[in-house]
């Protein structure tokens, strides 16, 4: 317990003046001592009675609460009052550093009736992950209000912070790529058999179903449709290069947003999508399916994963995918390949996978990566010259890597800030349009 403002006022207005009077006037010592003793007795009595002020008040563990990164929401915590008395209680929690509550503490009234009462906190989490609120701090006034009684109660409240897909980039991709605004003309007639129909003049000979023609004694043609339920896997690199800042946040956050929205686009087109996350080892794998429950499973599999300060092992992920994916699939790698050693490792891994699967790669590249004499900005210092040379070297390395990957049938796309999701959805649409998979 700690002294309240009321106790300080009591001492300042009664006990302290009485002590001063007793020191200056000997004939007034007895009344002054009685006043001091009375104040002391009131404080001690109130402290004794206040020891049980918070008995019967306990936090109640609730169901896991879901939040989204960088989005404000309300966390509802529950308090149970079994004391049979009405109480005015202040409540506080030891929130993680990544949580930004609007208020450090809240005050609520617990009625005398035995029941559970809600306390609502408005929070803004700034980091994904799974968090546990393990301590609840309570404070109430004593009977006479001379003391503030404080107590610490154990609590197990789980808070899950998921990726935030409602970013300007994500919403733009949802409107353009996922909402079907741009209708693309399908190239070719499709490869998946749909049905039989009577022969029509102009049908090619290779479209005639000869067995059905023999049974019906008239020409019968095959009808094909565009292949559906193909498998699309988003393969995310959670190694050291994914920790670098890009457009205001780590590269890996862009991977998550782009990957989940590209998966949503694949599902809308009737395909199956899955996830794989790796660094120097596998961190998560969700086999390709569709449906709302599967999308939630992908989100649950990735929301606790953060980049690690290690180099990526592309041979490990290539071996894993070769062993676990028997059906031909599209593998969309989201990684950074501006490191020559990492790029060489990726080249070796794609040789292993490109014989069976269609491989695409997306690399987040800042606008500064460009040829040496393409920029129109003025160069005024030596540092600017070296910066331009460094950007040209990085651009040239990625351009050479694009050529080498193209020889292996792998397409490398350089994603721009603010347009990564839209570019990935467009890239997926081109693959479906040309039926490359």
Short mmCIF file of C-alpha atoms in Angstrom, two decimals:
data_model
loop_
_atom_site.label_atom_id
_atom_site.label_comp_id
_atom_site.label_asym_id
_atom_site.label_seq_id
_atom_site.Cartn_x
_atom_site.Cartn_y
_atom_site.Cartn_z
CA UNK A 1 0.00 0.00 0.00
CA UNK A 2 1.03 3.59 -0.66
CA UNK A 3 -0.14 6.87 0.92
CA UNK A 4 -2.98 8.59 -0.86
CA UNK A 5 -3.44 12.30 -1.43
CA UNK A 6 -6.00 12.33 1.39
CA UNK A 7 -3.42 11.07 3.90
CA UNK A 8 -0.94 13.71 2.77
CA UNK A 9 -3.56 16.44 3.21
CA UNK A 10 -4.41 15.07 6.67
CA UNK A 11 -0.79 15.22 7.74
CA UNK A 12 -0.27 18.64 6.16
CA UNK A 13 -3.36 20.26 7.65
CA UNK A 14 -3.51 18.61 11.11
CA UNK A 15 -0.45 16.63 12.20
CA UNK A 16 2.25 19.01 10.93
CA UNK A 17 0.67 22.22 12.33
CA UNK A 18 0.05 20.40 15.65
CA UNK A 19 3.72 19.43 15.83
CA UNK A 20 4.77 23.03 15.14
CA UNK A 21 2.42 24.36 17.83
CA UNK A 22 3.68 21.78 20.35
CA UNK A 23 7.23 22.89 19.69
CA UNK A 24 6.48 26.62 20.06
CA UNK A 25 3.90 26.62 22.89
CA UNK A 26 4.47 24.30 25.82
CA UNK A 27 0.99 24.89 27.24
CA UNK A 28 -0.57 23.57 24.01
CA UNK A 29 1.51 20.37 23.81
CA UNK A 30 -1.17 18.04 25.21
CA UNK A 31 -3.89 18.99 22.65
CA UNK A 32 -1.30 18.91 19.89
CA UNK A 33 -0.09 15.43 20.87
CA UNK A 34 -3.71 14.23 20.95
CA UNK A 35 -4.22 15.52 17.40
CA UNK A 36 -1.04 13.80 16.18
CA UNK A 37 -1.99 10.58 17.96
CA UNK A 38 -5.47 10.73 16.46
CA UNK A 39 -4.07 11.15 12.93
CA UNK A 40 -1.65 8.29 13.49
CA UNK A 41 -4.40 6.04 14.87
CA UNK A 42 -6.66 6.79 11.88
CA UNK A 43 -3.86 5.96 9.45
CA UNK A 44 -3.00 2.69 11.21
CA UNK A 45 -6.64 1.64 11.52
CA UNK A 46 -7.31 2.41 7.86
CA UNK A 47 -4.20 0.47 6.84
CA UNK A 48 -5.31 -2.59 8.83
CA UNK A 49 -8.82 -2.48 7.42
CA UNK A 50 -7.56 -1.86 3.90
CA UNK A 51 -5.45 -5.01 3.73
CA UNK A 52 -8.50 -6.95 2.56
CA UNK A 53 -9.76 -4.27 0.16
CA UNK A 54 -8.87 -6.28 -2.95
CA UNK A 55 -9.83 -9.71 -1.69
CA UNK A 56 -12.32 -11.36 -4.01
CA UNK A 57 -11.22 -9.31 -7.04
CA UNK A 58 -9.41 -11.50 -9.58
CA UNK A 59 -8.78 -11.40 -13.36
CA UNK A 60 -10.41 -14.07 -15.49
CA UNK A 61 -8.53 -15.68 -18.38
CA UNK A 62 -10.44 -15.36 -21.65
CA UNK A 63 -10.24 -16.92 -25.08
CA UNK A 64 -7.25 -16.07 -27.31
CA UNK A 65 -7.64 -12.60 -28.79
CA UNK A 66 -6.74 -11.80 -32.40
CA UNK A 67 -5.17 -8.52 -33.44
CA UNK A 68 -3.64 -7.29 -36.68
CA UNK A 69 -0.31 -5.54 -36.97
CA UNK A 70 -0.48 -1.71 -37.01
CA UNK A 71 -4.29 -1.75 -36.64
CA UNK A 72 -6.00 -0.44 -33.51
CA UNK A 73 -8.48 -2.74 -31.83
CA UNK A 74 -10.06 -3.35 -28.43
CA UNK A 75 -8.72 -5.94 -25.99
CA UNK A 76 -11.41 -6.99 -23.52
CA UNK A 77 -10.16 -8.26 -20.17
CA UNK A 78 -12.44 -9.65 -17.47
CA UNK A 79 -12.49 -9.06 -13.70
CA UNK A 80 -14.46 -11.18 -11.27
CA UNK A 81 -15.82 -9.61 -8.06
CA UNK A 82 -16.79 -12.19 -5.46
CA UNK A 83 -16.36 -9.95 -2.39
CA UNK A 84 -20.01 -8.91 -2.20
CA UNK A 85 -19.03 -5.21 -2.03
CA UNK A 86 -18.99 -2.48 -4.62
CA UNK A 87 -15.44 -1.37 -5.49
CA UNK A 88 -13.76 1.31 -7.54
CA UNK A 89 -10.69 -0.37 -9.03
CA UNK A 90 -7.84 0.78 -11.25
CA UNK A 91 -6.48 -1.88 -13.60
CA UNK A 92 -3.13 -2.07 -15.43
CA UNK A 93 -1.20 -4.70 -17.40
CA UNK A 94 2.45 -5.18 -18.26
CA UNK A 95 1.98 -4.99 -22.03
CA UNK A 96 4.84 -6.03 -24.36
CA UNK A 97 6.96 -3.26 -25.86
CA UNK A 98 5.36 -3.75 -29.26
CA UNK A 99 1.91 -2.90 -27.85
CA UNK A 100 0.87 0.74 -27.75
CA UNK A 101 -2.13 1.22 -25.41
CA UNK A 102 -3.98 4.51 -25.48
CA UNK A 103 -4.01 4.54 -21.64
CA UNK A 104 -1.57 3.10 -19.12
CA UNK A 105 -4.36 2.28 -16.65
CA UNK A 106 -8.14 2.16 -16.60
CA UNK A 107 -10.59 2.74 -13.77
CA UNK A 108 -13.78 0.70 -13.49
CA UNK A 109 -16.58 0.14 -10.98
CA UNK A 110 -17.32 -3.39 -9.81
CA UNK A 111 -20.86 -3.73 -8.52
CA UNK A 112 -21.65 -5.55 -5.28
CA UNK A 113 -23.34 -8.39 -7.17
CA UNK A 114 -21.14 -11.40 -7.75
CA UNK A 115 -20.25 -11.34 -11.46
CA UNK A 116 -17.71 -10.79 -14.21
CA UNK A 117 -17.03 -7.28 -15.50
CA UNK A 118 -15.28 -6.23 -18.72
CA UNK A 119 -12.43 -3.75 -19.02
CA UNK A 120 -11.72 -2.60 -22.59
CA UNK A 121 -8.26 -1.54 -23.73
CA UNK A 122 -7.61 0.09 -27.08
CA UNK A 123 -4.27 -1.18 -28.39
CA UNK A 124 -2.13 -0.90 -31.50
CA UNK A 125 0.37 -3.78 -31.87
CA UNK A 126 3.42 -3.04 -34.02
CA UNK A 127 4.90 -6.54 -34.33
CA UNK A 128 3.47 -9.90 -35.31
CA UNK A 129 3.61 -12.87 -32.97
CA UNK A 130 2.04 -14.65 -30.02
CA UNK A 131 2.03 -12.84 -26.70
CA UNK A 132 0.92 -13.77 -23.18
CA UNK A 133 -0.33 -11.24 -20.65
CA UNK A 134 0.81 -12.87 -17.41
CA UNK A 135 0.34 -10.16 -14.76
CA UNK A 136 -2.57 -7.94 -13.82
CA UNK A 137 -2.11 -5.00 -11.44
CA UNK A 138 -5.02 -3.75 -9.32
CA UNK A 139 -5.40 -0.67 -7.14
CA UNK A 140 -8.24 0.58 -4.95
CA UNK A 141 -8.72 3.01 -2.07
CA UNK A 142 -8.88 1.90 1.56
CA UNK A 143 -12.00 2.35 3.70
CA UNK A 144 -11.17 5.91 4.78
CA UNK A 145 -9.28 6.67 1.58
CA UNK A 146 -5.97 7.30 3.34
CA UNK A 147 -4.14 4.53 1.48
CA UNK A 148 -4.03 3.13 -2.03
CA UNK A 149 -4.08 -0.66 -1.84
CA UNK A 150 -2.21 -2.37 -4.66
CA UNK A 151 -2.07 -6.04 -5.61
CA UNK A 152 -0.57 -8.18 -8.36
CA UNK A 153 -2.61 -11.06 -9.76
CA UNK A 154 -1.43 -13.83 -12.11
CA UNK A 155 -3.19 -14.01 -15.46
CA UNK A 156 -2.83 -16.05 -18.65
CA UNK A 157 -4.34 -14.10 -21.55
CA UNK A 158 -3.14 -15.02 -25.04
CA UNK A 159 -2.95 -12.33 -27.73
CA UNK A 160 -2.18 -13.25 -31.35
CA UNK A 161 -1.03 -10.52 -33.72
CA UNK A 162 -1.53 -11.43 -37.39
CA UNK A 163 -0.17 -9.76 -40.54
CA UNK A 164 -2.02 -6.68 -41.67
CA UNK A 165 -3.22 -7.05 -45.25
CA UNK A 166 -5.19 -3.80 -45.24
CA UNK A 167 -2.26 -1.73 -46.38
CA UNK A 168 -2.60 0.76 -49.26
CA UNK A 169 -0.61 -1.62 -51.45
CA UNK A 170 -2.74 -4.60 -50.46
CA UNK A 171 -6.04 -2.78 -50.92
CA UNK A 172 -4.96 -1.59 -54.37
CA UNK A 173 -4.12 -5.16 -55.37
CA UNK A 174 -7.45 -6.35 -53.99
CA UNK A 175 -9.30 -3.83 -56.15
CA UNK A 176 -7.29 -4.47 -59.31
CA UNK A 177 -5.93 -7.99 -59.31
CA UNK A 178 -8.38 -9.87 -57.12
CA UNK A 179 -11.66 -8.20 -57.95
CA UNK A 180 -11.57 -9.17 -61.63
CA UNK A 181 -11.51 -5.61 -62.95
CA UNK A 182 -9.20 -6.47 -65.84
CA UNK A 183 -10.50 -9.41 -67.90
CA UNK A 184 -7.72 -11.18 -69.77
CA UNK A 185 -8.19 -13.08 -72.99
CA UNK A 186 -7.21 -16.71 -72.58
CA UNK A 187 -4.59 -17.95 -75.04
CA UNK A 188 -5.29 -21.40 -76.44
CA UNK A 189 -8.17 -23.73 -75.74
CA UNK A 190 -7.01 -25.24 -72.48
CA UNK A 191 -5.48 -28.61 -71.72
CA UNK A 192 -7.97 -30.24 -69.39
CA UNK A 193 -10.68 -32.46 -70.94
CA UNK A 194 -14.20 -31.20 -70.19
CA UNK A 195 -16.78 -33.02 -72.36
CA UNK A 196 -17.66 -34.43 -75.80
CA UNK A 197 -19.78 -32.72 -78.44
CA UNK A 198 -20.79 -33.27 -82.04
CA UNK A 199 -18.24 -32.40 -84.67
CA UNK A 200 -18.40 -28.85 -86.02
CA UNK A 201 -16.87 -27.77 -89.28
CA UNK A 202 -13.44 -26.33 -88.60
CA UNK A 203 -12.55 -28.65 -85.72
CA UNK A 204 -8.99 -29.95 -85.93
CA UNK A 205 -8.36 -33.65 -86.49
CA UNK A 206 -6.50 -33.91 -83.20
CA UNK A 207 -9.67 -32.78 -81.42
CA UNK A 208 -11.72 -35.71 -82.70
CA UNK A 209 -12.43 -38.48 -80.21
CA UNK A 210 -12.03 -41.51 -82.45
CA UNK A 211 -13.43 -44.13 -80.07
CA UNK A 212 -16.59 -42.11 -79.43
CA UNK A 213 -16.85 -41.47 -83.19
CA UNK A 214 -16.71 -45.24 -83.84
CA UNK A 215 -19.37 -45.97 -81.19
CA UNK A 216 -21.80 -43.27 -82.39
CA UNK A 217 -21.10 -43.67 -86.11
CA UNK A 218 -20.67 -39.90 -86.46
CA UNK A 219 -17.80 -37.50 -85.79
CA UNK A 220 -17.42 -36.48 -82.15
CA UNK A 221 -15.04 -33.75 -80.92
CA UNK A 222 -13.37 -33.23 -77.56
CA UNK A 223 -13.90 -29.99 -75.63
CA UNK A 224 -11.11 -28.74 -73.39
CA UNK A 225 -11.13 -26.18 -70.61
CA UNK A 226 -8.48 -24.16 -68.86
CA UNK A 227 -6.87 -26.19 -66.12
CA UNK A 228 -8.11 -25.49 -62.61
CA UNK A 229 -7.08 -26.63 -59.15
CA UNK A 230 -3.40 -26.32 -59.99
CA UNK A 231 -1.03 -26.00 -57.08
CA UNK A 232 0.58 -22.62 -56.35
CA UNK A 233 3.19 -22.41 -53.57
CA UNK A 234 4.51 -19.17 -52.07
CA UNK A 235 8.06 -19.86 -50.83
CA UNK A 236 9.30 -17.15 -48.45
CA UNK A 237 12.90 -16.55 -47.42
CA UNK A 238 13.18 -15.69 -43.69
CA UNK A 239 16.97 -15.33 -43.60
CA UNK A 240 19.18 -12.35 -42.76
CA UNK A 241 18.50 -10.35 -45.94
CA UNK A 242 14.78 -10.37 -45.12
CA UNK A 243 15.57 -8.24 -42.04
CA UNK A 244 16.65 -5.24 -44.11
CA UNK A 245 14.31 -2.23 -44.11
CA UNK A 246 12.42 -1.63 -47.31
CA UNK A 247 9.88 1.16 -47.81
CA UNK A 248 9.52 1.72 -44.06
CA UNK A 249 9.38 -1.88 -42.78
CA UNK A 250 11.37 -5.13 -42.97
CA UNK A 251 11.48 -6.96 -46.28
CA UNK A 252 9.84 -10.03 -44.72
CA UNK A 253 6.68 -8.04 -43.93
CA UNK A 254 6.35 -7.29 -47.64
CA UNK A 255 6.80 -11.01 -48.37
CA UNK A 256 3.93 -11.92 -46.06
CA UNK A 257 1.55 -9.33 -47.48
CA UNK A 258 2.42 -10.16 -51.09
CA UNK A 259 2.36 -13.92 -50.50
CA UNK A 260 -1.01 -14.08 -48.77
CA UNK A 261 -2.67 -11.79 -51.30
CA UNK A 262 -1.19 -13.72 -54.21
CA UNK A 263 -2.57 -16.87 -52.58
CA UNK A 264 -5.99 -15.23 -52.35
CA UNK A 265 -5.79 -14.43 -56.08
CA UNK A 266 -4.93 -18.06 -56.86
CA UNK A 267 -7.86 -19.28 -54.78
CA UNK A 268 -10.24 -16.90 -56.53
CA UNK A 269 -9.13 -18.37 -59.87
CA UNK A 270 -9.92 -21.88 -58.67
CA UNK A 271 -6.36 -22.96 -57.90
CA UNK A 272 -4.90 -24.40 -54.72
CA UNK A 273 -2.26 -22.45 -52.84
CA UNK A 274 0.20 -23.35 -50.11
CA UNK A 275 3.06 -21.82 -48.14
CA UNK A 276 6.65 -22.71 -47.36
CA UNK A 277 8.93 -20.61 -45.13
CA UNK A 278 12.65 -21.31 -44.73
CA UNK A 279 16.01 -19.82 -43.80
CA UNK A 280 18.84 -22.26 -43.07
CA UNK A 281 16.10 -24.81 -42.32
CA UNK A 282 12.37 -25.25 -42.82
CA UNK A 283 10.18 -23.15 -40.54
CA UNK A 284 6.73 -23.90 -41.87
CA UNK A 285 4.96 -25.77 -44.64
CA UNK A 286 1.26 -25.82 -45.50
CA UNK A 287 0.17 -28.09 -48.33
CA UNK A 288 -1.83 -26.48 -51.12
CA UNK A 289 -5.58 -26.42 -50.58
CA UNK A 290 -8.34 -23.82 -50.70
CA UNK A 291 -11.17 -22.54 -48.57
CA UNK A 292 -11.57 -20.17 -45.67
CA UNK A 293 -10.24 -22.68 -43.11
CA UNK A 294 -7.12 -23.25 -45.21
CA UNK A 295 -6.46 -19.51 -45.51
CA UNK A 296 -6.70 -19.25 -41.71
CA UNK A 297 -4.29 -22.18 -41.39
CA UNK A 298 -1.75 -20.38 -43.61
CA UNK A 299 -2.10 -17.25 -41.54
CA UNK A 300 -1.64 -19.21 -38.29
CA UNK A 301 1.44 -20.94 -39.69
CA UNK A 302 3.26 -17.72 -40.50
CA UNK A 303 2.28 -15.09 -37.95
CA UNK A 304 4.93 -16.14 -35.40
CA UNK A 305 7.82 -16.45 -37.86
CA UNK A 306 10.45 -13.68 -37.95
CA UNK A 307 13.68 -13.43 -39.98
CA UNK A 308 16.80 -14.99 -38.49
CA UNK A 309 20.42 -13.73 -38.86
CA UNK A 310 21.51 -16.69 -41.03
CA UNK A 311 22.12 -17.27 -44.72
CA UNK A 312 19.40 -19.07 -46.71
CA UNK A 313 19.90 -22.72 -47.59
CA UNK A 314 18.30 -23.09 -51.02
CA UNK A 315 19.53 -26.66 -51.39
CA UNK A 316 17.61 -27.60 -48.24
CA UNK A 317 14.34 -26.07 -49.46
CA UNK A 318 14.82 -27.57 -52.94
CA UNK A 319 15.32 -31.04 -51.51
CA UNK A 320 12.30 -30.64 -49.25
CA UNK A 321 10.06 -29.55 -52.11
CA UNK A 322 11.28 -32.34 -54.40
CA UNK A 323 10.42 -34.92 -51.76
CA UNK A 324 7.04 -33.47 -50.76
CA UNK A 325 5.59 -32.21 -54.06
CA UNK A 326 4.86 -35.03 -56.47
CA UNK A 327 2.53 -33.01 -58.68
CA UNK A 328 3.80 -30.25 -60.95
CA UNK A 329 3.29 -26.88 -59.25
CA UNK A 330 4.19 -23.23 -59.57
CA UNK A 331 6.80 -22.21 -56.98
CA UNK A 332 6.94 -18.47 -56.35
CA UNK A 333 10.12 -17.64 -54.41
CA UNK A 334 10.17 -14.37 -52.49
CA UNK A 335 13.82 -13.73 -51.67
CA UNK A 336 16.70 -11.26 -52.06
CA UNK A 337 19.36 -12.23 -54.61
CA UNK A 338 21.63 -9.17 -54.68
CA UNK A 339 24.31 -11.13 -52.77
CA UNK A 340 26.40 -13.04 -55.38
CA UNK A 341 26.94 -16.04 -53.10
CA UNK A 342 23.22 -16.35 -52.37
CA UNK A 343 22.41 -15.88 -56.07
CA UNK A 344 24.76 -18.72 -57.01
CA UNK A 345 23.14 -20.97 -54.42
CA UNK A 346 19.70 -20.12 -55.83
CA UNK A 347 20.89 -20.99 -59.34
CA UNK A 348 22.00 -24.46 -58.21
CA UNK A 349 18.71 -25.06 -56.39
CA UNK A 350 16.58 -24.07 -59.38
CA UNK A 351 18.40 -26.56 -61.59
CA UNK A 352 17.11 -29.25 -59.27
CA UNK A 353 13.51 -27.97 -59.26
CA UNK A 354 12.94 -26.51 -62.74
CA UNK A 355 12.79 -29.94 -64.41
CA UNK A 356 9.56 -30.75 -62.57
CA UNK A 357 8.05 -27.44 -61.44
CA UNK A 358 7.50 -23.96 -62.83
CA UNK A 359 9.65 -21.52 -60.86
CA UNK A 360 9.19 -17.79 -60.50
CA UNK A 361 11.18 -15.48 -58.25
CA UNK A 362 10.31 -12.06 -56.88
CA UNK A 363 13.01 -9.71 -55.60
CA UNK A 364 12.25 -6.39 -53.91
CA UNK A 365 14.46 -3.84 -55.63
CA UNK A 366 14.57 -0.16 -54.61
CA UNK A 367 14.24 2.45 -57.41
CA UNK A 368 17.89 3.43 -56.91
CA UNK A 369 19.00 0.18 -58.60
CA UNK A 370 19.34 1.36 -62.17
CA UNK A 371 21.96 1.74 -64.93
CA UNK A 372 24.67 4.29 -64.31
CA UNK A 373 23.59 7.00 -66.77
CA UNK A 374 19.83 6.50 -66.60
CA UNK A 375 19.12 8.76 -63.61
CA UNK A 376 18.38 12.44 -64.25
CA UNK A 377 19.38 13.59 -60.76
CA UNK A 378 22.46 15.76 -60.37
CA UNK A 379 25.69 14.37 -58.92
CA UNK A 380 27.28 16.93 -56.63
CA UNK A 381 29.62 15.00 -54.32
CA UNK A 382 32.04 12.10 -54.44
CA UNK A 383 29.66 10.11 -52.22
CA UNK A 384 26.98 10.48 -54.88
CA UNK A 385 29.36 9.05 -57.48
CA UNK A 386 30.16 6.01 -55.35
CA UNK A 387 26.47 5.53 -54.56
CA UNK A 388 25.64 5.55 -58.29
CA UNK A 389 28.43 3.07 -59.01
CA UNK A 390 27.18 0.77 -56.24
CA UNK A 391 23.59 0.91 -57.53
CA UNK A 392 24.78 0.20 -61.08
CA UNK A 393 26.81 -2.81 -59.89
CA UNK A 394 23.82 -4.24 -58.01
CA UNK A 395 21.54 -3.63 -61.00
CA UNK A 396 24.00 -5.26 -63.39
CA UNK A 397 24.30 -8.31 -61.11
CA UNK A 398 20.53 -8.79 -61.03
CA UNK A 399 20.30 -8.30 -64.81
CA UNK A 400 22.92 -11.00 -65.39
CA UNK A 401 21.11 -13.27 -62.94
CA UNK A 402 17.88 -12.76 -64.87
CA UNK A 403 19.57 -13.97 -68.06
CA UNK A 404 21.07 -17.03 -66.40
CA UNK A 405 17.75 -17.95 -64.78
CA UNK A 406 15.90 -17.48 -68.06
CA UNK A 407 18.10 -20.15 -69.65
CA UNK A 408 16.80 -22.54 -66.99
CA UNK A 409 13.18 -21.53 -67.58
CA UNK A 410 13.01 -19.45 -64.40
CA UNK A 411 11.55 -15.96 -64.50
CA UNK A 412 12.94 -13.32 -62.12
CA UNK A 413 10.76 -10.26 -61.45
CA UNK A 414 12.07 -7.07 -59.83
CA UNK A 415 9.31 -5.76 -57.57
CA UNK A 416 8.92 -2.04 -56.99
CA UNK A 417 8.06 -0.35 -53.68
CA UNK A 418 4.32 -0.02 -53.25
CA UNK A 419 3.58 -2.25 -56.25
CA UNK A 420 4.93 -5.63 -55.16
CA UNK A 421 1.52 -7.21 -54.55
CA UNK A 422 0.07 -5.88 -57.79
CA UNK A 423 3.09 -7.10 -59.77
CA UNK A 424 2.93 -10.59 -58.26
CA UNK A 425 -0.79 -10.91 -58.98
CA UNK A 426 -0.16 -9.72 -62.55
CA UNK A 427 2.68 -12.24 -62.93
CA UNK A 428 0.41 -15.04 -61.74
CA UNK A 429 -2.27 -13.87 -64.20
CA UNK A 430 0.19 -14.04 -67.10
CA UNK A 431 1.13 -17.60 -66.19
CA UNK A 432 -2.55 -18.61 -66.15
CA UNK A 433 -3.28 -16.74 -69.36
CA UNK A 434 -0.51 -18.45 -71.29
CA UNK A 435 -1.10 -21.82 -69.58
CA UNK A 436 2.61 -22.15 -68.84
CA UNK A 437 1.97 -24.28 -65.77
#
